[in-house]
Amino acid sequence: MNAPADAAVQDRAIDRSNMKVSDEIAVELVGMNKWYGEFHVLKDINLTVNKGERIVICGPSGSGKSTLIRCINRLEEHQKGRIIVDGIELTSDLKKIDEIRREVGMVFQHFNLFPHLTILENCTLAPIWVRKVPKREAEQTAMHFLERVRIPEQANKYPGQLSGGQQQRVAIARALCMRPNVMLFDEPTSALDPEMIKEVLDTMIGLAEEGMTMLCVTHEMGFARQVANRVIFMDRGQIVEQNEPEEFFNNPRSDRTKLFLSQILGH
Amino acid sequence: MSGTHAHTVAFVADGKLPDLPPPPGASGAIGWIRENLFSGPLNTILTLASIAVVALALPGVLDWALFKSVWNASSLSECRSIIAESFGEGQGGACWAVIRERFDQLLYGFYPAELRWRPNVAFVLLIVAIAPILFDNVRALAVGAAAIVALKALAGAAGVVDGGVGGLFGATTVVLAAAGALAWFFGGGAHRRYWLMFSAAFPVIAYFLLWGGLGLEPVASSRFGGFLLTMIIGVTGIAASLPLGILLALGRQSKLIFIHAICVGFIEFIRGVPLITLLFVASTLLNYFMPPGTNFDLILRVLIMVTLFASAYMAEVIRGGLAALPKGQYEAADAMGLTYAQSMRLIVLPQALKISIPGIVNTFIGLFKDTTLVAVIGLLDPLGLTNPIRADSNWNGIVWELYGFIAFCFFLFCFGMSRYSMHLEGRLRAGERR
């Protein structure tokens, strides 16, 4: 367990007043399968995510958890089954793909900010070109979200001038500028120094408090315990166990989950 | 951890150590010399040997090229007798008189003398067209134009250039002065769009200026030559091969198998064939494939071949830049919902081209020098002109001066391109320190 990060998550009371899970479905995966050549990476994935849910996906490396969330916005193509995001079914129709990508924000392990653009330009690019928002308005929105991730003063710097934690917070703000309905996080703290994990997790907790639908691949078990309403454990391409965090951590059912938890929480 | 506390096990620093200046000799001019010229025995030997070589060679070269050279003569034998008279028998000196006499020919080939103001104006306009592409701010043009006009006035007053008032107050000077004035008043970044619009229109303007039409007296392609021809082929090739190379590089990356195959086939074929072969095809073979009676201008054919040739190399250079971009950049652009065209234009190409600058400029320089190959198919570029000049009984036997001058001119252009690319890399790096 990551001690500083765990402390970070626990040192503030979480406001749960806006964390409501609605009956409406945000993301639905039905019998989804994916192969890399001959290799069966994702096996019969069934998952329904309601609006307002905060889901943490964990599992050993190579278990297919990143691939799973990358299928939701078509960074990876699935070969069988259905993916429905916000009522739109994901097919090879480019229009549908772009439509879904507009509604789904993504934060990457390595931030993937555009190094040739300033922080502000990083945040306004997609709203201006994809949503066709006027430049002035896009900049106001961007400044609003940069303030929320607490780095408005860096707006005119370039990504290379920021620390890793700051870059990841910008990446979150950049995704939020598109006003997405769903946010995907692909190991957002794995590439960060321990002392920077806290600031990113804080930002993510803030997002959860506002009722954002989140799917989060992470090893931050403290975050999962505090924020998630459901934890999913994956191994070898399939969902092995899912449960509320309390039950998941205190009373894991499958042997594979027990082994994983003992390894990750053991030291 | 400072040594005074090394004997104690537990240690807490009791303050910040002050910043001290570096010891003498480690920085400044002496430091630089010590570090770069005499850092070890090998370096010291190399430094001394280099100084010795320069000291031995330089006086001879300077003697030949400057101190014992002749600028006014009408033939090589006259040159030699002048040198023998002033510096004694058996002394060698450069006979720059050949350059002086044939200067116009080396610049324009056989372009009609009374129409040479048109290439001159086109050249000035070329600089005006390039400036906004190369620099954010074109105000420097005003300074350059003023300097050249002043130089011309001075040279005219001193009687160095012939042509008198006509040469001084001709079309070139007028255009120069006008461009300079415009650059001075409207050179700022706010008007850059209009300058770029002129850049886009320039090829058409240059075509009519050089070849005539629209009321200007037409000039046949066969009369073009010298550095005029070099500039036409070089600049067109450079300007056209970059966009074509970008398209080929993107096509080569395409998942559409047909586009991919066409691009790979084209690139590999062009790269596998010597440029001379392509030029021969352009000059002779191509006519057999045309319907009888078509007159397909030779310079145009050469331009197409040179452009295609350079674009294949360009495509490979840019492919390197595309491959060097982390995959995450493509993914981030996709995840935001940018279309293919948008992600290429806004995210991928700006970064890939920046990475590729050294290779791109390298290809440009290669292309510019390859223009001399057109001499092989009978076009009279500067190298092509050396043969008729040397065949003239007055200049029979002249070698070093002619080729040296042409080499020097090519060096100036290529060195300029190289320096600009370094400047550009520095400017782009300053923007986004990593």
XYZ file of C-alpha atoms in Angstrom, chain A residues 1-265:
265
model
C 0.000 0.000 0.000
C 1.187 3.411 -0.821
C 1.508 5.105 2.536
C 1.578 8.819 1.601
C -1.258 8.440 -0.865
C -3.373 6.545 1.602
C -2.803 9.240 4.170
C -3.733 11.813 1.553
C -7.055 10.239 0.898
C -7.858 9.837 4.552
C -6.859 13.252 5.770
C -10.001 14.927 4.560
C -13.638 14.207 5.036
C -15.389 13.351 1.829
C -18.595 15.217 1.069
C -21.010 12.595 -0.166
C -24.034 14.845 -0.628
C -23.706 14.926 -4.441
C -22.513 11.364 -4.928
C -25.790 9.924 -6.101
C -26.090 6.941 -8.361
C -28.955 7.462 -10.795
C -31.057 4.823 -12.520
C -29.963 6.002 -15.937
C -27.289 3.919 -17.634
C -24.085 5.699 -18.673
C -22.023 2.844 -20.084
C -23.113 -0.666 -20.903
C -20.896 -3.526 -22.057
C -22.698 -6.675 -23.167
C -20.801 -9.884 -23.897
C -17.777 -7.903 -25.050
C -14.756 -9.831 -26.358
C -11.455 -8.699 -27.771
C -8.519 -10.493 -29.310
C -4.999 -9.316 -30.161
C -4.387 -11.636 -33.081
C -4.845 -15.066 -31.512
C -4.602 -13.808 -27.960
C -7.947 -13.479 -26.170
C -7.470 -10.304 -24.083
C -11.020 -9.623 -22.943
C -13.408 -12.488 -22.327
C -17.140 -11.977 -22.213
C -17.191 -8.700 -20.322
C -20.606 -7.672 -18.997
C -20.673 -4.390 -17.139
C -23.337 -1.766 -16.576
C -22.324 1.610 -15.208
C -25.057 3.941 -14.038
C -24.755 7.705 -14.082
C -22.927 8.933 -11.006
C -21.136 5.665 -10.313
C -17.475 5.656 -9.308
C -15.934 2.397 -10.356
C -12.385 1.313 -9.613
C -10.944 -1.466 -11.746
C -7.936 -3.267 -10.364
C -6.014 -6.395 -11.146
C -2.525 -7.651 -11.938
C -0.676 -6.243 -14.923
C -1.740 -7.801 -18.211
C -5.203 -8.586 -16.870
C -6.847 -6.421 -19.526
C -8.114 -3.603 -17.294
C -6.579 -0.799 -19.378
C -7.739 -2.465 -22.574
C -11.243 -2.608 -21.152
C -11.572 1.113 -20.566
C -9.750 1.917 -23.803
C -12.455 -0.012 -25.653
C -15.094 2.313 -24.236
C -13.811 5.259 -26.305
C -12.568 3.111 -29.160
C -8.851 3.573 -28.629
C -9.043 -0.206 -28.964
C -11.510 -2.003 -31.172
C -13.612 -4.837 -29.729
C -14.472 -7.746 -31.968
C -17.585 -9.179 -30.379
C -20.387 -7.951 -28.160
C -21.872 -4.507 -27.703
C -20.695 -1.280 -26.129
C -23.305 1.402 -25.513
C -22.240 4.781 -24.190
C -24.879 7.365 -23.339
C -27.401 5.500 -25.484
C -25.062 5.474 -28.516
C -23.902 2.066 -29.680
C -20.234 1.947 -30.622
C -19.800 0.576 -34.129
C -17.180 1.204 -36.767
C -19.252 4.216 -37.876
C -16.777 7.093 -37.544
C -19.536 9.566 -36.704
C -20.696 7.461 -33.762
C -17.117 7.069 -32.569
C -16.538 10.821 -32.635
C -19.880 11.380 -30.909
C -18.911 9.048 -28.084
C -15.433 10.492 -27.774
C -16.981 13.918 -27.270
C -18.955 12.600 -24.296
C -16.157 10.580 -22.734
C -13.118 12.250 -21.207
C -9.899 10.319 -20.749
C -6.871 10.770 -18.499
C -3.751 8.758 -19.342
C -0.945 7.333 -17.281
C 1.621 9.485 -19.076
C -0.601 12.597 -19.212
C -0.182 12.939 -23.001
C -0.371 16.712 -22.928
C 0.580 18.359 -26.213
C 4.099 19.696 -25.592
C 3.982 22.267 -28.407
C 0.921 24.017 -26.976
C 0.554 26.047 -23.792
C -1.544 24.737 -20.914
C -4.394 27.020 -21.952
C -4.146 25.930 -25.600
C -4.128 22.287 -24.499
C -7.410 22.919 -22.705
C -9.122 24.955 -25.419
C -8.083 22.946 -28.484
C -10.783 20.277 -28.429
C -13.642 22.585 -27.381
C -12.742 24.986 -30.214
C -12.201 22.395 -32.956
C -14.569 19.621 -31.922
C -17.360 21.432 -30.083
C -16.952 24.617 -32.174
C -17.045 26.795 -29.056
C -15.930 30.408 -29.679
C -12.332 30.963 -28.582
C -13.148 33.505 -25.863
C -15.730 31.204 -24.297
C -13.419 28.171 -24.513
C -10.713 30.138 -22.698
C -13.122 31.123 -19.927
C -14.164 27.489 -19.497
C -10.529 26.405 -19.506
C -9.594 28.961 -16.840
C -12.563 27.802 -14.760
C -11.352 24.206 -14.793
C -7.705 25.174 -14.323
C -8.807 27.032 -11.198
C -10.619 23.935 -10.062
C -7.486 21.840 -10.368
C -5.686 24.749 -8.657
C -3.163 25.761 -11.320
C -4.643 28.790 -13.117
C -1.306 30.629 -12.762
C 0.378 28.096 -15.091
C -2.035 28.742 -17.982
C 0.554 30.286 -20.286
C 3.381 27.874 -19.580
C 4.218 24.813 -21.630
C 3.671 21.281 -20.282
C 7.419 20.672 -20.094
C 7.745 23.414 -17.490
C 5.327 21.734 -15.059
C 5.843 18.929 -12.560
C 4.292 15.536 -13.191
C 1.487 16.104 -10.716
C 0.693 19.481 -12.237
C 0.707 17.971 -15.729
C -1.736 15.285 -14.687
C -4.025 17.885 -13.138
C -3.905 19.827 -16.403
C -4.786 16.620 -18.231
C -7.842 16.260 -16.000
C -8.823 19.878 -16.614
C -8.310 19.372 -20.353
C -10.700 16.427 -20.354
C -13.250 18.342 -18.272
C -13.233 21.260 -20.718
C -15.157 19.065 -23.142
C -17.877 18.755 -20.454
C -17.901 14.946 -20.633
C -20.579 12.770 -19.052
C -18.148 9.994 -18.259
C -14.491 10.157 -17.241
C -12.036 7.327 -17.834
C -8.812 7.221 -15.823
C -6.082 4.872 -17.011
C -3.655 4.508 -14.075
C -3.511 8.270 -13.555
C -1.023 8.160 -10.661
C 1.261 5.320 -11.757
C 3.832 7.561 -13.423
C 4.013 10.063 -10.582
C 6.467 10.580 -7.737
C 4.912 9.645 -4.398
C 4.699 13.241 -3.230
C 2.656 14.212 -6.267
C 0.103 11.429 -6.078
C -1.854 13.233 -3.370
C -2.601 16.314 -5.438
C -3.924 14.236 -8.328
C -6.037 12.012 -6.076
C -7.425 15.115 -4.358
C -8.511 16.433 -7.728
C -10.170 13.134 -8.564
C -11.962 13.046 -5.212
C -13.244 16.547 -5.897
C -14.597 15.315 -9.195
C -16.322 12.391 -7.514
C -17.880 14.730 -4.993
C -19.532 16.593 -7.826
C -21.249 13.454 -9.014
C -19.105 12.670 -12.085
C -19.417 9.161 -13.533
C -15.923 7.706 -13.294
C -14.223 4.509 -14.380
C -10.809 4.349 -12.886
C -8.029 1.836 -13.420
C -5.760 2.310 -10.419
C -3.721 0.640 -7.733
C -4.597 3.309 -5.171
C -6.607 1.142 -2.831
C -7.104 3.992 -0.385
C -8.851 5.920 -3.140
C -10.956 2.867 -4.006
C -12.007 2.411 -0.384
C -12.963 6.050 0.077
C -14.482 7.069 -3.213
C -15.577 4.059 -5.253
C -19.058 2.649 -4.951
C -17.943 -0.509 -6.727
C -14.581 -2.230 -7.110
C -13.967 -4.595 -9.996
C -11.177 -7.137 -9.923
C -9.959 -8.456 -13.268
C -7.603 -11.304 -14.033
C -6.610 -12.882 -17.356
C -9.132 -10.918 -19.362
C -12.211 -11.509 -17.296
C -14.029 -9.884 -14.431
C -13.333 -12.157 -11.466
C -15.079 -10.300 -8.703
C -16.973 -7.084 -8.165
C -18.404 -5.714 -4.991
C -18.825 -2.659 -2.792
C -15.421 -1.589 -1.515
C -16.153 -2.485 2.094
C -17.029 -6.068 1.202
C -14.361 -6.300 -1.481
C -11.499 -5.450 0.829
C -12.743 -7.078 4.038
C -14.316 -10.147 2.608
C -12.930 -11.074 -0.797
C -14.505 -14.222 -2.177
C -12.268 -15.631 -4.891
C -8.831 -16.990 -4.088
C -7.341 -14.941 -6.896
C -8.669 -11.737 -5.333
C -7.377 -12.722 -1.908
C -3.919 -13.370 -3.321
C -3.914 -10.077 -5.220
C -5.055 -8.086 -2.191
C -2.524 -9.767 0.073
C 0.225 -8.840 -2.374
C -0.845 -5.273 -2.912
C -1.766 -4.490 0.715
